[in-house]
Tab-separated table of C-alpha atoms and ligand atoms in Angstrom:
chain	number	residue	atom	x	y	z
A	15	MET	CA	-30.583	16.803	-9.424
A	16	ALA	CA	-27.676	16.420	-7.968
A	17	GLN	CA	-27.264	13.624	-5.094
A	18	THR	CA	-26.037	14.812	-1.978
A	19	SER	CA	-24.391	13.498	0.905
A	20	ASP	CA	-22.105	14.658	3.995
A	21	ILE	CA	-18.929	12.984	2.383
A	22	LEU	CA	-17.912	12.051	-0.893
A	23	VAL	CA	-14.643	10.050	-1.399
A	24	ILE	CA	-13.343	9.932	-4.846
A	25	GLY	CA	-11.382	6.705	-5.152
A	26	GLY	CA	-12.557	3.259	-4.434
A	27	GLY	CA	-9.159	1.820	-3.200
A	28	ILE	CA	-8.065	0.840	-0.159
A	29	ALA	CA	-7.071	4.348	1.135
A	30	GLY	CA	-10.677	5.818	-0.082
A	31	LEU	CA	-12.971	2.755	1.158
A	32	SER	CA	-11.419	2.376	4.572
A	33	ALA	CA	-11.908	5.888	5.529
A	34	ALA	CA	-15.489	5.570	3.851
A	35	ALA	CA	-15.988	2.850	6.114
A	36	ALA	CA	-14.610	4.148	9.028
A	37	LEU	CA	-16.686	7.454	8.411
A	38	SER	CA	-20.136	5.768	7.526
A	39	ALA	CA	-21.144	5.279	11.256
A	40	GLN	CA	-21.601	8.916	11.432
A	41	ALA	CA	-22.168	10.532	8.524
A	42	ARG	CA	-23.994	9.894	4.896
A	43	VAL	CA	-20.978	8.712	2.875
A	44	THR	CA	-20.618	8.080	-1.022
A	45	VAL	CA	-17.954	6.859	-2.821
A	46	LEU	CA	-17.245	7.487	-6.697
A	47	GLU	CA	-15.011	4.837	-8.341
A	48	ALA	CA	-13.911	5.329	-11.814
A	49	GLU	CA	-13.589	1.647	-12.657
A	50	GLU	CA	-16.151	-0.851	-12.527
A	51	GLN	CA	-14.369	-2.584	-10.023
A	52	ILE	CA	-13.167	-1.399	-6.480
A	53	GLY	CA	-9.366	-2.037	-5.838
A	54	PHE	CA	-8.639	-2.316	-9.901
A	55	HIS	CA	-5.682	0.037	-9.468
A	56	SER	CA	-2.563	-0.183	-6.725
A	57	SER	CA	-4.468	-1.742	-4.072
A	58	GLY	CA	-5.352	-4.733	-6.134
A	59	ARG	CA	-1.798	-4.933	-7.729
A	60	SER	CA	0.148	-5.099	-4.411
A	61	ALA	CA	2.680	-7.678	-2.673
A	62	THR	CA	0.061	-7.764	0.251
A	63	MET	CA	2.874	-7.971	3.136
A	64	VAL	CA	2.365	-6.388	6.727
A	65	HIS	CA	6.493	-5.644	7.656
A	66	TYR	CA	8.528	-3.477	8.591
A	67	ALA	CA	11.161	-3.395	6.504
A	68	LEU	CA	10.105	-0.544	4.209
A	69	GLY	CA	9.530	3.194	5.087
A	70	ASP	CA	11.197	4.976	8.386
A	71	ARG	CA	9.893	5.646	11.783
A	72	LEU	CA	6.932	7.263	10.696
A	73	VAL	CA	5.724	4.463	8.131
A	74	ARG	CA	6.717	1.814	10.740
A	75	ALA	CA	4.493	3.570	13.474
A	76	LEU	CA	1.719	3.651	10.923
A	77	THR	CA	2.136	-0.105	10.297
A	78	GLN	CA	2.471	-1.041	14.058
A	79	ALA	CA	-0.998	0.915	14.847
A	80	SER	CA	-2.690	-1.082	11.888
A	81	ARG	CA	-2.141	-4.632	12.979
A	82	PRO	CA	-4.458	-4.898	16.086
A	83	PHE	CA	-7.025	-4.477	12.848
A	84	PHE	CA	-5.779	-7.408	10.808
A	85	GLU	CA	-5.566	-9.454	13.899
A	86	ALA	CA	-8.904	-8.927	14.985
A	87	PRO	CA	-10.990	-7.145	12.826
A	88	PRO	CA	-14.366	-5.629	14.224
A	89	GLU	CA	-17.519	-7.818	14.629
A	90	GLY	CA	-18.874	-8.976	10.360
A	91	PHE	CA	-16.300	-6.931	8.994
A	92	SER	CA	-15.389	-9.538	7.037
A	93	THR	CA	-16.361	-13.378	6.572
A	94	VAL	CA	-12.606	-14.854	6.140
A	95	PRO	CA	-8.973	-14.126	7.979
A	96	LEU	CA	-7.893	-10.745	6.696
A	97	GLY	CA	-4.357	-12.606	6.575
A	98	HIS	CA	-2.080	-15.088	7.552
A	99	ARG	CA	1.135	-15.050	9.438
A	100	MET	CA	4.480	-15.282	7.135
A	101	PRO	CA	7.876	-14.339	8.543
A	102	VAL	CA	9.895	-11.488	6.969
A	103	LEU	CA	13.477	-12.522	6.174
A	104	VAL	CA	15.593	-9.527	5.195
A	105	HIS	CA	19.107	-11.206	4.306
A	106	ALA	CA	22.341	-9.783	3.386
A	107	ARG	CA	25.902	-10.880	2.137
A	108	GLU	CA	29.290	-10.057	4.235
A	109	GLU	CA	29.404	-6.337	2.834
A	110	GLU	CA	25.897	-5.724	3.231
A	111	ARG	CA	26.188	-6.539	6.817
A	112	GLU	CA	26.699	-2.667	8.152
A	113	ALA	CA	23.187	-2.138	6.143
A	114	LEU	CA	21.688	-4.973	8.142
A	115	ASP	CA	22.567	-3.417	11.514
A	116	ALA	CA	21.210	-0.201	10.713
A	117	LEU	CA	17.824	-1.452	9.353
A	118	ASP	CA	17.588	-4.048	12.484
A	119	ALA	CA	18.640	-1.164	15.208
A	120	GLU	CA	15.280	0.538	13.602
A	121	ILE	CA	12.666	-2.352	13.251
A	122	SER	CA	13.802	-3.212	16.798
A	123	GLN	CA	11.751	-0.405	18.136
A	124	PHE	CA	8.629	-2.044	16.734
A	125	ALA	CA	8.954	-5.469	15.923
A	126	GLN	CA	10.934	-8.349	18.017
A	127	LEU	CA	13.665	-9.606	15.558
A	128	GLU	CA	15.254	-12.687	15.651
A	129	ARG	CA	19.073	-11.923	14.218
A	130	LEU	CA	20.138	-14.889	12.305
A	131	ASP	CA	23.459	-16.328	11.110
A	132	ALA	CA	23.950	-18.368	7.827
A	133	ARG	CA	22.695	-21.388	9.049
A	134	GLY	CA	20.079	-19.707	10.835
A	135	VAL	CA	19.009	-17.864	7.137
A	136	HIS	CA	18.831	-21.105	4.847
A	137	GLU	CA	16.762	-23.031	7.545
A	138	LEU	CA	14.139	-20.046	7.249
A	139	CYS	CA	15.007	-19.957	3.762
A	140	PRO	CA	16.620	-23.164	1.833
A	141	LEU	CA	16.086	-20.659	-1.766
A	142	LEU	CA	19.019	-18.406	-1.075
A	143	ARG	CA	22.398	-19.016	-2.317
A	144	ASP	CA	25.080	-19.426	0.004
A	145	ASP	CA	26.189	-15.634	-0.076
A	146	ALA	CA	23.002	-14.418	1.967
A	147	ILE	CA	25.035	-15.125	5.224
A	148	HIS	CA	23.262	-12.446	7.438
A	149	GLY	CA	19.744	-11.772	8.230
A	150	ILE	CA	17.073	-10.581	10.338
A	151	ALA	CA	13.893	-12.515	10.841
A	152	ASP	CA	10.498	-11.021	11.848
A	153	ARG	CA	8.521	-14.193	12.473
A	154	ASN	CA	5.240	-11.955	12.829
A	155	GLY	CA	4.912	-10.748	9.417
A	156	ILE	CA	1.376	-10.972	8.001
A	157	ARG	CA	0.169	-11.624	4.611
A	158	LEU	CA	-2.788	-9.970	3.914
A	159	ASP	CA	-5.772	-10.921	1.904
A	160	PRO	CA	-6.440	-7.769	-0.493
A	161	HIS	CA	-9.903	-9.018	-1.071
A	162	GLY	CA	-10.869	-9.816	2.469
A	163	LEU	CA	-9.491	-5.816	3.194
A	164	LEU	CA	-11.609	-4.307	0.363
A	165	GLN	CA	-14.626	-5.765	0.911
A	166	GLY	CA	-14.825	-5.975	4.635
A	167	ASN	CA	-14.421	-2.115	4.409
A	168	LEU	CA	-17.193	-2.041	1.494
A	169	ARG	CA	-19.559	-4.104	3.822
A	170	LEU	CA	-18.825	-2.013	6.950
A	171	LEU	CA	-19.347	1.070	4.348
A	172	ARG	CA	-22.932	-0.326	3.144
A	173	ASN	CA	-24.078	-1.567	6.441
A	174	ASN	CA	-24.038	1.528	7.318
A	175	ALA	CA	-26.248	2.675	4.899
A	176	GLY	CA	-23.072	4.120	2.514
A	177	GLU	CA	-22.971	3.821	-0.897
A	178	LEU	CA	-20.177	3.046	-3.864
A	179	HIS	CA	-20.851	4.158	-7.234
A	180	ALA	CA	-18.487	2.199	-9.157
A	181	GLY	CA	-18.168	3.105	-12.990
A	182	ALA	CA	-18.545	6.650	-11.756
A	183	LYS	CA	-14.996	8.783	-13.447
A	184	VAL	CA	-15.252	12.409	-11.647
A	185	THR	CA	-14.524	14.730	-14.241
A	186	ALA	CA	-15.571	17.993	-13.120
A	187	VAL	CA	-15.512	19.647	-9.493
A	188	GLU	CA	-16.093	22.932	-8.607
A	189	GLN	CA	-16.985	24.754	-4.895
A	190	GLY	CA	-19.603	27.696	-4.689
A	191	GLY	CA	-21.592	28.699	-1.260
A	192	GLY	CA	-19.688	26.030	1.056
A	193	THR	CA	-20.476	22.856	-1.093
A	194	TRP	CA	-18.275	20.930	-3.678
A	195	LYS	CA	-20.337	20.156	-6.643
A	196	VAL	CA	-19.245	16.979	-8.340
A	197	GLN	CA	-19.612	15.680	-12.011
A	198	THR	CA	-19.182	12.044	-13.489
A	199	GLU	CA	-18.160	11.434	-17.014
A	200	ALA	CA	-21.951	9.452	-17.140
A	201	GLY	CA	-23.283	12.854	-16.552
A	202	ASP	CA	-24.481	12.111	-12.593
A	203	SER	CA	-24.096	14.783	-10.202
A	204	TYR	CA	-23.117	14.847	-6.658
A	205	SER	CA	-22.708	17.927	-3.897
A	206	THR	CA	-21.141	17.679	-0.525
A	207	PRO	CA	-19.794	19.911	1.855
A	208	ILE	CA	-16.535	18.014	2.616
A	209	LEU	CA	-14.778	16.212	-0.769
A	210	ILE	CA	-12.336	13.129	0.263
A	211	ASN	CA	-9.555	12.989	-2.458
A	212	ALA	CA	-8.365	9.261	-2.430
A	213	ALA	CA	-7.561	8.885	-6.164
A	214	GLY	CA	-4.424	7.140	-5.479
A	215	ALA	CA	-1.796	7.844	-8.339
A	216	TRP	CA	-4.738	10.456	-9.636
A	217	ALA	CA	-4.679	12.665	-6.399
A	218	ASP	CA	-3.235	15.649	-7.969
A	219	VAL	CA	-5.220	15.333	-11.502
A	220	VAL	CA	-8.400	15.572	-8.914
A	221	ALA	CA	-6.799	18.409	-6.965
A	222	GLN	CA	-6.172	20.350	-10.564
A	223	LEU	CA	-9.752	19.503	-11.746
A	224	ALA	CA	-11.315	21.099	-8.336
A	225	GLY	CA	-8.602	24.150	-8.457
A	226	VAL	CA	-6.559	22.904	-5.593
A	227	ARG	CA	-2.863	23.238	-5.487
A	228	PRO	CA	-1.127	19.598	-6.034
A	229	ILE	CA	1.022	18.495	-3.511
A	230	GLY	CA	3.829	17.143	-5.582
A	231	LEU	CA	2.477	13.128	-6.002
A	232	ALA	CA	5.058	10.992	-7.778
A	233	PRO	CA	3.346	7.977	-9.217
A	234	ARG	CA	6.067	4.976	-9.566
A	235	ARG	CA	5.805	1.695	-11.352
A	236	ARG	CA	6.832	-1.492	-9.491
A	237	THR	CA	6.304	-4.878	-10.938
A	238	ILE	CA	5.856	-8.479	-10.210
A	239	ILE	CA	6.360	-11.441	-12.034
A	240	THR	CA	5.214	-15.536	-10.816
A	241	PHE	CA	7.145	-18.574	-11.839
A	242	ASP	CA	7.635	-22.143	-10.603
A	243	ALA	CA	9.565	-23.078	-7.373
A	244	PRO	CA	12.181	-25.602	-7.774
A	245	PRO	CA	10.414	-29.124	-7.548
A	246	GLY	CA	10.028	-30.425	-4.162
A	247	THR	CA	10.325	-27.085	-2.391
A	248	ASP	CA	7.980	-26.427	0.973
A	249	LEU	CA	6.078	-23.070	-0.156
A	250	ALA	CA	3.997	-23.469	2.867
A	251	ASP	CA	7.251	-22.788	5.022
A	252	LEU	CA	8.855	-19.917	2.836
A	253	PRO	CA	9.191	-16.562	4.318
A	254	PHE	CA	8.477	-13.110	2.558
A	255	ALA	CA	12.326	-12.756	1.567
A	256	LYS	CA	13.907	-9.449	0.731
A	257	THR	CA	17.689	-8.477	0.033
A	258	VAL	CA	18.541	-5.604	2.752
A	259	GLY	CA	18.606	-3.225	-0.467
A	260	ASP	CA	15.770	-2.702	-2.274
A	261	GLU	CA	16.832	-5.035	-5.265
A	262	LEU	CA	14.535	-7.788	-4.304
A	263	TYR	CA	11.847	-9.715	-2.808
A	264	PHE	CA	10.397	-12.777	-3.188
A	265	ALA	CA	7.869	-14.880	-1.302
A	266	PRO	CA	5.229	-17.956	-2.101
A	267	GLU	CA	2.387	-17.114	-4.679
A	268	SER	CA	-0.871	-19.688	-4.983
A	269	GLY	CA	1.288	-22.375	-5.424
A	270	ARG	CA	4.392	-20.622	-7.360
A	271	LEU	CA	6.954	-17.873	-6.571
A	272	PHE	CA	6.465	-14.416	-6.759
A	273	ALA	CA	9.509	-11.973	-6.753
A	274	SER	CA	9.981	-7.967	-7.636
A	275	PRO	CA	13.145	-6.449	-8.879
A	276	MET	CA	11.663	-3.487	-6.771
A	277	ASP	CA	11.336	-1.363	-9.334
A	278	GLU	CA	10.878	2.655	-8.923
A	279	VAL	CA	9.910	3.734	-12.554
A	280	PRO	CA	8.451	7.197	-12.578
A	281	SER	CA	5.248	7.063	-14.266
A	282	GLU	CA	1.892	9.615	-14.790
A	283	PRO	CA	-1.184	8.457	-13.084
A	284	THR	CA	-2.107	5.227	-15.773
A	285	ASP	CA	-3.167	1.457	-15.766
A	286	ALA	CA	0.636	0.474	-15.161
A	287	GLN	CA	1.766	-2.450	-17.372
A	288	PRO	CA	4.889	-4.258	-16.864
A	289	ASP	CA	7.643	-3.492	-19.017
A	290	GLU	CA	10.244	-6.189	-20.540
A	291	TYR	CA	13.377	-4.752	-18.840
A	292	GLU	CA	11.731	-4.712	-14.892
A	293	VAL	CA	10.496	-8.031	-16.074
A	294	ALA	CA	13.868	-9.950	-17.236
A	295	LEU	CA	15.338	-7.989	-14.239
A	296	ALA	CA	13.253	-9.967	-11.548
A	297	ALA	CA	13.924	-13.176	-13.195
A	298	HIS	CA	17.694	-12.056	-13.438
A	299	ARG	CA	17.717	-10.708	-9.728
A	300	MET	CA	15.853	-13.996	-8.578
A	301	GLU	CA	18.909	-15.972	-10.064
A	302	GLU	CA	21.524	-13.814	-8.705
A	303	ARG	CA	20.116	-13.998	-5.545
A	304	THR	CA	18.466	-17.513	-5.200
A	305	ILE	CA	19.187	-21.199	-6.688
A	306	VAL	CA	15.902	-20.945	-8.649
A	307	LYS	CA	15.990	-21.153	-12.446
A	308	VAL	CA	13.264	-19.019	-13.977
A	309	GLU	CA	12.549	-21.229	-16.762
A	310	ARG	CA	8.971	-19.713	-17.562
A	311	ILE	CA	7.141	-16.482	-16.264
A	312	HIS	CA	3.885	-17.661	-15.210
A	313	SER	CA	2.112	-14.275	-14.981
A	314	ARG	CA	3.361	-11.038	-14.294
A	315	TRP	CA	1.732	-7.204	-13.658
A	316	ALA	CA	2.563	-3.763	-12.462
A	317	GLY	CA	1.181	-0.927	-10.168
A	318	LEU	CA	2.062	2.280	-9.133
A	319	ARG	CA	3.114	3.583	-5.865
A	320	SER	CA	2.446	7.205	-5.352
A	321	PHE	CA	4.926	9.065	-3.201
A	322	THR	CA	4.713	12.935	-1.585
A	323	PRO	CA	8.296	14.848	-1.663
A	324	ASP	CA	8.963	13.360	1.594
A	325	HIS	CA	7.819	9.811	1.071
A	326	HIS	CA	4.947	10.214	4.279
A	327	PRO	CA	1.609	9.967	3.309
A	328	ALA	CA	-0.868	13.308	3.373
A	329	ALA	CA	-4.059	13.370	5.709
A	330	GLY	CA	-5.632	16.427	6.012
A	331	PHE	CA	-7.675	19.392	4.883
A	332	ALA	CA	-6.181	21.630	2.012
A	333	PRO	CA	-5.181	24.581	3.552
A	334	ASP	CA	-6.322	26.268	0.433
A	335	ALA	CA	-10.126	24.770	-0.223
A	336	GLU	CA	-12.531	24.721	2.594
A	337	GLY	CA	-13.910	20.979	2.692
A	338	PHE	CA	-11.501	19.308	0.406
A	339	PHE	CA	-9.847	16.563	2.500
A	340	TRP	CA	-6.305	15.192	1.402
A	341	LEU	CA	-5.671	11.071	1.824
A	342	ALA	CA	-3.004	10.434	-0.427
A	343	GLY	CA	0.946	9.142	-1.066
A	344	GLN	CA	0.478	5.679	0.482
A	345	GLY	CA	3.779	4.593	-1.510
A	346	GLY	CA	4.732	0.884	-0.660
A	347	PHE	CA	2.295	0.910	2.344
A	348	GLY	CA	-1.167	1.805	1.615
A	349	LEU	CA	-2.546	-1.776	2.723
A	350	GLN	CA	-0.788	-2.120	5.655
A	351	THR	CA	-1.507	1.440	6.904
A	352	SER	CA	-5.245	1.670	5.682
A	353	PRO	CA	-6.272	0.762	9.110
A	354	ILE	CA	-5.052	3.441	11.124
A	355	MET	CA	-4.712	6.332	8.378
A	356	ALA	CA	-8.717	5.474	8.130
A	357	ARG	CA	-9.219	6.244	11.517
A	358	ILE	CA	-6.759	9.418	11.555
A	359	ALA	CA	-8.862	11.021	8.312
A	360	ALA	CA	-12.085	10.008	10.456
A	361	SER	CA	-10.293	12.061	13.551
A	362	LEU	CA	-9.621	15.026	11.389
A	363	ILE	CA	-13.244	15.345	10.024
A	364	THR	CA	-15.533	14.248	12.931
A	365	GLY	CA	-13.121	15.894	15.517
A	366	SER	CA	-12.544	12.573	17.396
A	367	ALA	CA	-9.965	11.779	18.827
A	368	TRP	CA	-6.381	11.523	17.598
A	369	PRO	CA	-5.453	8.008	17.381
A	370	ILE	CA	-1.879	7.528	17.387
A	371	ASP	CA	0.653	8.830	19.851
A	372	ASN	CA	3.750	8.639	18.333
A	373	VAL	CA	2.506	10.457	14.784
A	374	SER	CA	1.232	13.927	14.735
A	375	GLU	CA	-1.157	16.033	12.714
A	376	ALA	CA	1.278	18.085	11.184
A	377	GLU	CA	3.472	15.287	9.952
A	378	LEU	CA	0.314	14.450	7.787
A	379	SER	CA	-0.698	17.219	7.322
A	380	PRO	CA	-0.794	18.181	3.235
A	381	GLY	CA	0.300	22.045	4.462
A	382	ARG	CA	3.835	20.900	4.164
A	383	PHE	CA	3.702	20.820	0.680
A	384	VAL	CA	1.305	23.372	-0.351
A	385	GLY	CA	2.094	26.039	2.223
A	386	GLN	CA	-0.635	28.165	4.283
A	387	ALA	CA	-3.694	29.374	2.554
A	388	ALA	CA	-2.171	32.919	0.632
B	391	FAD	C1	3.959	-4.051	-6.490
B	391	FAD	C2	3.224	-3.387	-5.766
B	391	FAD	C3	3.574	-4.000	-4.277
B	391	FAD	C4	3.062	-3.177	-3.017
B	391	FAD	N1	3.208	-3.813	-2.115
B	391	FAD	C5	2.659	-3.467	-0.924
B	391	FAD	C6	2.725	-4.282	0.341
B	391	FAD	O1	3.492	-5.537	0.351
B	391	FAD	N2	1.934	-3.446	1.386
B	391	FAD	C7	1.111	-2.153	1.337
B	391	FAD	O2	0.392	-2.407	2.337
B	391	FAD	N3	1.137	-1.804	0.394
B	391	FAD	C8	1.939	-2.394	-0.719
B	391	FAD	N4	1.452	-1.926	-2.253
B	391	FAD	C9	1.057	-0.139	-1.781
B	391	FAD	C10	-0.293	-0.270	-1.927
B	391	FAD	O3	-0.521	-1.007	-2.968
B	391	FAD	C11	-0.729	1.156	-2.139
B	391	FAD	O4	-0.175	2.412	-1.256
B	391	FAD	C12	-2.139	1.509	-2.161
B	391	FAD	O5	-3.167	0.527	-2.625
B	391	FAD	C13	-2.634	2.909	-2.566
B	391	FAD	O6	-3.853	2.950	-2.205
B	391	FAD	P1	-4.788	3.884	-2.594
B	391	FAD	O7	-6.699	4.102	-2.565
B	391	FAD	O8	-4.599	4.910	-2.516
B	391	FAD	O9	-4.618	3.705	-4.467
B	391	FAD	P2	-5.770	2.884	-5.440
B	391	FAD	O10	-6.040	1.297	-5.179
B	391	FAD	O11	-4.909	3.083	-6.541
B	391	FAD	O12	-7.344	3.324	-5.773
B	391	FAD	C14	-7.266	4.795	-6.190
B	391	FAD	C15	-8.318	4.651	-6.775
B	391	FAD	O13	-9.221	6.262	-7.163
B	391	FAD	C16	-9.400	5.741	-8.668
B	391	FAD	N5	-9.987	7.123	-9.210
B	391	FAD	C17	-8.569	7.671	-9.647
B	391	FAD	N6	-9.151	8.874	-10.366
B	391	FAD	C18	-10.509	9.089	-10.189
B	391	FAD	C19	-11.542	10.011	-10.955
B	391	FAD	N7	-11.050	11.329	-11.296
B	391	FAD	N8	-12.937	9.182	-10.469
B	391	FAD	C20	-13.272	8.328	-9.777
B	391	FAD	N9	-12.598	7.469	-9.008
B	391	FAD	C21	-10.944	7.425	-9.413
B	391	FAD	C22	-8.757	4.929	-9.282
B	391	FAD	O14	-9.432	4.251	-10.274
B	391	FAD	C23	-8.185	4.132	-7.901
B	391	FAD	O15	-9.578	2.928	-8.243
B	391	FAD	C24	2.552	-2.297	-3.215
B	391	FAD	C25	2.018	-1.510	-4.547
B	391	FAD	C26	2.252	-2.314	-5.543
B	391	FAD	C27	2.355	-1.375	-6.984
């Protein structure tokens, strides 16, 4: 006998869980996650920042609309703070000044920035080399607790009688008579009128299983390493420091430092593993831009950031399959935009008020990639 729900979500990452939690007050929601653990893939491998130094206007607008949730989550959502303040510093060499000016103008529409000279840059981040002489600082960056965020959404879902089925990899999806029938590898069956595809890097794979046209999702691998800071470094005051170009970011991490060479290596949807080249590149760029000597790499990991063709997320019903809802393409901003993306999904599915003024339904519609129904 198939288990029935009003809404079935494929994917127990931040996208699937936050949408499920947002919908669970009004509907019976079940989440199917292939892995035994929630957030095992991208959502558990990120740099966990909320900042404006990535993406474009739309991504910044989604980030801005999500911030109030992190600062004041709903009553009972989380037993721990969802994050803590961490300043964000974007630094530049003389020849990168124009790029910094352009970024300053863009971010200033969303956040209050301080313009820093060489002295200000080094006061905020003493680890940078002397050639970092220009900077912009956002003192209100947030470093998230991703487990608090994932668990909070799961708690909300369960409090509303929603369910998570872990170790439930979806292997077959078919539609008939207004109902989606879903089968897992373990042989369990589910049926639902509304199927949310929040399968992260696998979202196109899931669409193909369901006979729905894919949106052209491109997963890209990104690598992070951790290592010791120089003795005597005051880690508590360090910012999340990023080059103005996409070369390097680093920040304090559990008594050490982490760094990423901001790699974007095309990948199949898979359990991403760090490659020696990007690991070495992270250490090399860290030594090139800072006074830190990366003597020993303590840990390393990689995860996938999955992009649609225009690098904006896709949220909306598929134009070619009734009841099939896309929630994919969260790129490198899926945690920091998850609260508003969940509300957008809930609005499109339940007909509740559209929750964000400066982003339109059309900008997020999956129809922009797959065209209208034939
Ligand atoms: C190195 C790195 C740094 C990042 N830094 C940041 C940052 O600072 N800030 C930020 O906001 N974002 C950051 N991101 C991006 C962020 O992690 C992602 O945008 C976000 O996690 C995507 O969430 P998701 O739920 O779509 O994907 P996932 O977390 O990957 O979840 C998708 C889930 O679907 C499941 N699934 C797939 N197929 C099936 C199936 N057939 N059946 C059942 N389940 C299935 C998978 O097992 C997976 O758990 C970073 C990412 C990386 C890799």
